[in-house]
Coordinates of C-alpha atoms in Angstrom, one line a residue:
Chain A
M1 CA 0.0 0.0 0.0
S2 CA 1.0 3.6 -0.6
G3 CA 0.7 6.4 1.9
R4 CA 0.6 6.2 5.7
P5 CA -1.9 4.8 8.0
T6 CA -3.2 8.3 8.7
D7 CA -3.5 9.4 5.1
P8 CA -7.0 9.5 3.6
A9 CA -8.1 6.6 1.6
P10 CA -7.2 6.7 -2.1
Y11 CA -9.6 8.7 -4.2
Y12 CA -8.9 6.5 -7.3
R13 CA -7.9 2.9 -7.1
L14 CA -5.5 3.5 -9.9
H15 CA -4.5 6.8 -11.4
V16 CA -3.0 6.5 -14.9
F17 CA -1.1 9.5 -16.4
C18 CA -0.5 9.4 -20.1
C19 CA 1.9 12.0 -21.3
T20 CA 0.4 14.1 -24.1
N21 CA 3.1 16.7 -24.3
R22 CA 3.9 17.9 -27.8
R23 CA 7.1 19.6 -28.7
A24 CA 7.9 21.4 -32.0
D25 CA 8.8 19.1 -34.9
G26 CA 12.5 18.4 -35.0
H27 CA 13.2 18.9 -31.2
P28 CA 16.0 16.5 -30.4
R29 CA 14.1 14.9 -27.5
G30 CA 11.0 14.4 -29.5
S31 CA 7.7 14.2 -27.5
C32 CA 5.0 11.7 -26.6
A33 CA 2.4 13.5 -28.7
A34 CA 4.7 13.6 -31.7
R35 CA 5.0 9.8 -31.2
G36 CA 1.3 9.3 -31.2
S37 CA 0.2 9.4 -27.6
E38 CA -3.0 11.4 -27.9
P39 CA -5.1 9.0 -29.9
L40 CA -3.8 6.1 -27.8
R41 CA -4.7 7.8 -24.6
D42 CA -8.2 8.6 -26.0
Y43 CA -8.5 4.9 -27.0
L44 CA -7.5 3.8 -23.4
K45 CA -10.0 6.1 -21.9
Q46 CA -12.8 5.0 -24.2
K47 CA -12.0 1.3 -23.6
A48 CA -11.9 1.7 -19.8
R49 CA -15.2 3.4 -19.9
A50 CA -16.7 0.8 -22.2
A51 CA -15.5 -1.9 -19.7
G52 CA -17.4 -0.1 -16.9
I53 CA -14.2 0.6 -14.9
E54 CA -15.2 3.4 -12.5
D55 CA -12.5 3.4 -9.9
V56 CA -9.6 4.3 -12.2
R57 CA -8.9 7.6 -13.8
I58 CA -7.2 7.8 -17.2
N59 CA -5.5 11.2 -17.1
A60 CA -3.7 13.3 -19.6
A61 CA -0.4 14.8 -18.3
G62 CA 2.1 17.3 -19.3
C63 CA 5.7 16.3 -20.0
L64 CA 6.7 13.3 -17.8
D65 CA 10.3 13.9 -18.9
R66 CA 11.0 10.5 -20.4
C67 CA 10.4 11.9 -23.9
E68 CA 13.0 9.7 -25.6
L69 CA 11.1 6.6 -24.5
G70 CA 7.6 7.8 -25.4
P71 CA 4.8 7.5 -25.6
T72 CA 5.0 6.9 -21.9
M73 CA 2.4 6.4 -19.1
V74 CA 2.8 5.9 -15.4
I75 CA 0.3 4.2 -13.2
Y76 CA 0.0 5.2 -9.5
P77 CA 0.2 4.4 -6.6
E78 CA 2.5 1.6 -7.8
G79 CA 4.6 3.9 -10.0
V80 CA 4.9 1.5 -12.8
W81 CA 5.9 3.1 -16.2
Y82 CA 5.0 1.8 -19.6
R83 CA 5.9 2.6 -23.2
Y84 CA 3.0 1.9 -25.5
E85 CA 3.0 2.2 -29.2
T86 CA -0.1 0.4 -30.5
R87 CA -3.8 -0.3 -29.6
E88 CA -2.7 -3.8 -28.8
D89 CA -0.3 -2.5 -26.2
V90 CA -3.1 -0.4 -24.7
D91 CA -5.4 -3.3 -24.7
E92 CA -2.9 -5.5 -22.9
I93 CA -2.2 -2.8 -20.2
L94 CA -5.9 -2.4 -19.6
E95 CA -6.7 -6.1 -19.4
S96 CA -3.7 -7.2 -17.5
H97 CA -2.5 -4.3 -15.3
I98 CA -5.5 -2.1 -14.9
K99 CA -8.1 -4.8 -14.5
N100 CA -6.1 -7.5 -12.9
G101 CA -2.9 -6.0 -11.4
V102 CA -0.7 -8.2 -13.5
R103 CA 2.3 -6.2 -14.9
V104 CA 3.0 -6.2 -18.6
G105 CA 6.6 -7.0 -18.5
R106 CA 7.4 -6.5 -22.2
L107 CA 6.3 -2.9 -22.0
I108 CA 7.6 -1.8 -18.6
L109 CA 10.2 1.0 -18.3
R110 CA 12.9 0.7 -15.7
P111 CA 14.8 3.6 -14.2
E112 CA 17.9 2.6 -16.0
D113 CA 16.1 2.9 -19.3
G114 CA 16.6 6.6 -18.9
P115 CA 16.8 9.1 -20.2
N116 CA 18.5 10.6 -17.2
K117 CA 17.8 12.0 -13.7
E118 CA 18.5 15.6 -14.6
A119 CA 16.1 18.4 -15.1
K120 CA 13.2 16.5 -13.6
I121 CA 11.6 19.6 -12.4
A122 CA 11.7 21.2 -15.8
Chain B
M1 CA 6.0 1.6 -0.1
S2 CA 4.0 1.5 -3.2
G3 CA 4.2 -1.2 -5.8
R4 CA 5.3 -4.8 -5.5
P5 CA 8.6 -6.3 -4.6
T6 CA 9.2 -7.1 -8.3
D7 CA 8.3 -3.6 -9.6
P8 CA 11.1 -1.4 -10.8
A9 CA 12.4 1.2 -8.3
P10 CA 10.5 4.5 -8.4
Y11 CA 11.7 6.9 -11.2
Y12 CA 10.8 9.9 -9.0
R13 CA 10.8 9.9 -5.3
L14 CA 7.6 12.0 -5.4
H15 CA 5.5 12.8 -8.5
V16 CA 3.3 15.9 -8.0
F17 CA 0.4 16.5 -10.4
C18 CA -1.1 20.0 -10.5
C19 CA -4.3 20.2 -12.4
T20 CA -4.0 23.0 -15.0
N21 CA -7.2 22.2 -16.8
R22 CA -9.2 25.2 -18.0
R23 CA -12.9 25.1 -18.8
A24 CA -14.9 27.8 -20.5
D25 CA -16.0 30.7 -18.3
G26 CA -19.3 30.0 -16.7
H27 CA -19.0 26.2 -16.7
P28 CA -21.0 25.0 -13.7
R29 CA -18.0 22.9 -12.4
G30 CA -15.4 25.6 -12.8
S31 CA -11.9 24.5 -13.4
C32 CA -8.5 24.6 -11.6
A33 CA -7.0 27.0 -14.2
A34 CA -10.0 29.3 -13.8
R35 CA -9.3 29.2 -10.1
G36 CA -5.6 30.2 -10.6
S37 CA -3.7 26.9 -10.7
E38 CA -1.3 27.8 -13.5
P39 CA 0.8 30.5 -11.8
L40 CA 0.7 28.6 -8.6
R41 CA 2.0 25.5 -10.3
D42 CA 4.7 27.5 -12.0
Y43 CA 5.6 29.0 -8.6
L44 CA 5.9 25.5 -7.1
K45 CA 8.1 24.3 -9.9
Q46 CA 10.3 27.3 -9.6
K47 CA 10.6 27.1 -5.8
A48 CA 11.4 23.3 -6.0
R49 CA 14.1 24.0 -8.6
A50 CA 15.6 26.8 -6.5
A51 CA 15.7 24.5 -3.5
G52 CA 17.8 22.0 -5.4
I53 CA 15.2 19.3 -5.3
E54 CA 16.1 16.8 -8.0
D55 CA 14.2 13.7 -7.1
V56 CA 10.7 15.1 -7.4
R57 CA 8.8 16.1 -10.5
I58 CA 6.3 18.9 -10.4
N59 CA 4.0 18.0 -13.3
A60 CA 1.1 19.7 -15.0
A61 CA -2.0 17.5 -15.5
G62 CA -5.2 17.5 -17.3
C63 CA -8.5 17.5 -15.4
L64 CA -8.2 15.5 -12.2
D65 CA -12.0 15.6 -11.9
R66 CA -12.3 17.3 -8.5
C67 CA -12.9 20.7 -10.2
E68 CA -15.2 22.0 -7.6
L69 CA -12.5 21.8 -5.0
G70 CA -9.7 23.3 -7.1
P71 CA -7.0 24.2 -7.5
T72 CA -6.1 20.6 -6.7
M73 CA -2.9 18.6 -6.8
V74 CA -2.2 15.0 -5.9
I75 CA 1.2 13.7 -4.7
Y76 CA 2.2 10.1 -5.5
P77 CA 3.0 7.4 -4.6
E78 CA 1.2 8.3 -1.4
G79 CA -1.9 9.6 -3.2
V80 CA -2.4 12.6 -0.9
W81 CA -4.5 15.4 -2.4
Y82 CA -4.3 19.1 -1.6
R83 CA -6.3 22.2 -2.4
Y84 CA -4.0 25.2 -2.6
E85 CA -5.0 28.8 -3.1
T86 CA -2.0 31.0 -2.3
R87 CA 1.7 31.1 -2.6
E88 CA 1.8 30.5 1.2
D89 CA -0.1 27.3 0.7
V90 CA 2.4 26.2 -2.0
D91 CA 5.4 27.1 0.3
E92 CA 3.9 25.0 3.1
I93 CA 3.3 22.0 0.9
L94 CA 6.9 22.3 -0.5
E95 CA 8.6 22.7 2.9
S96 CA 6.5 20.3 4.9
H97 CA 5.3 17.5 2.6
I98 CA 7.7 17.5 -0.3
K99 CA 10.8 18.2 1.6
N100 CA 10.0 16.4 4.9
G101 CA 7.1 14.1 4.3
V102 CA 4.9 15.9 6.9
R103 CA 1.4 16.2 5.6
V104 CA -0.3 19.7 5.6
G105 CA -3.5 18.8 7.4
R106 CA -5.3 22.0 6.8
L107 CA -5.0 21.7 3.0
I108 CA -5.6 17.9 2.6
L109 CA -8.6 16.8 0.6
R110 CA -10.4 13.6 1.7
P111 CA -12.5 11.3 -0.5
E112 CA -15.6 12.5 1.2
D113 CA -14.9 16.1 0.2
G114 CA -16.1 15.0 -3.2
P115 CA -17.2 15.9 -5.6
N116 CA -18.4 12.4 -6.4
K117 CA -17.2 9.1 -7.7
E118 CA -18.9 9.4 -11.1
A119 CA -17.4 10.0 -14.4
K120 CA -13.9 9.4 -13.2
I121 CA -12.8 8.3 -16.7
A122 CA -14.2 11.4 -18.3

């Protein structure tokens, strides 16, 4: 469990943040939106709603600062990061992780995947 | 701790999401941006950077769906929500919670503060 015994109960069972930041074309870091995150995030939201999932929020987020690896999402409270490129990736994250808590190993990002630990407040 | 023993280590020690969603003037729910969230989020980001905090990300987020209570932020992995209205509120969250892990009780939002549990995927 996250939090402390005295913290309020979670407002959402899971809170999913999909980076939808867009940088100008040609930026050396690229961006999740330039890599197609927006329609995939919309697809995940739509599929979650269609599945009747009411205790999870599928959120858009500004730059999560792992642009080079994008499109990226992070699921809290567990803090598990994914790279997702296709609707099939999104379907698997929804069915496996969001519905059943089973991590999708092939899509998980690890800290050592980078890009770095600098400029995290940028 | 959040996550499972087999999950990767956290990429950020804390991940702060400040809602910067803006709805049209006159929308019955209002919005965090209409309530002043954007300059306060910029201020928090600036102050955290000035304090040399490198293991925390201060993120912008789309609608967190607690618009009526805004401006809202949520800090993960603990999942603690705050309403902040002034620079003094932001300073206190930074000094107390972000730097020292001590919750700011007067600003915490609890699940029963609402607004509701409907439309969380919206």
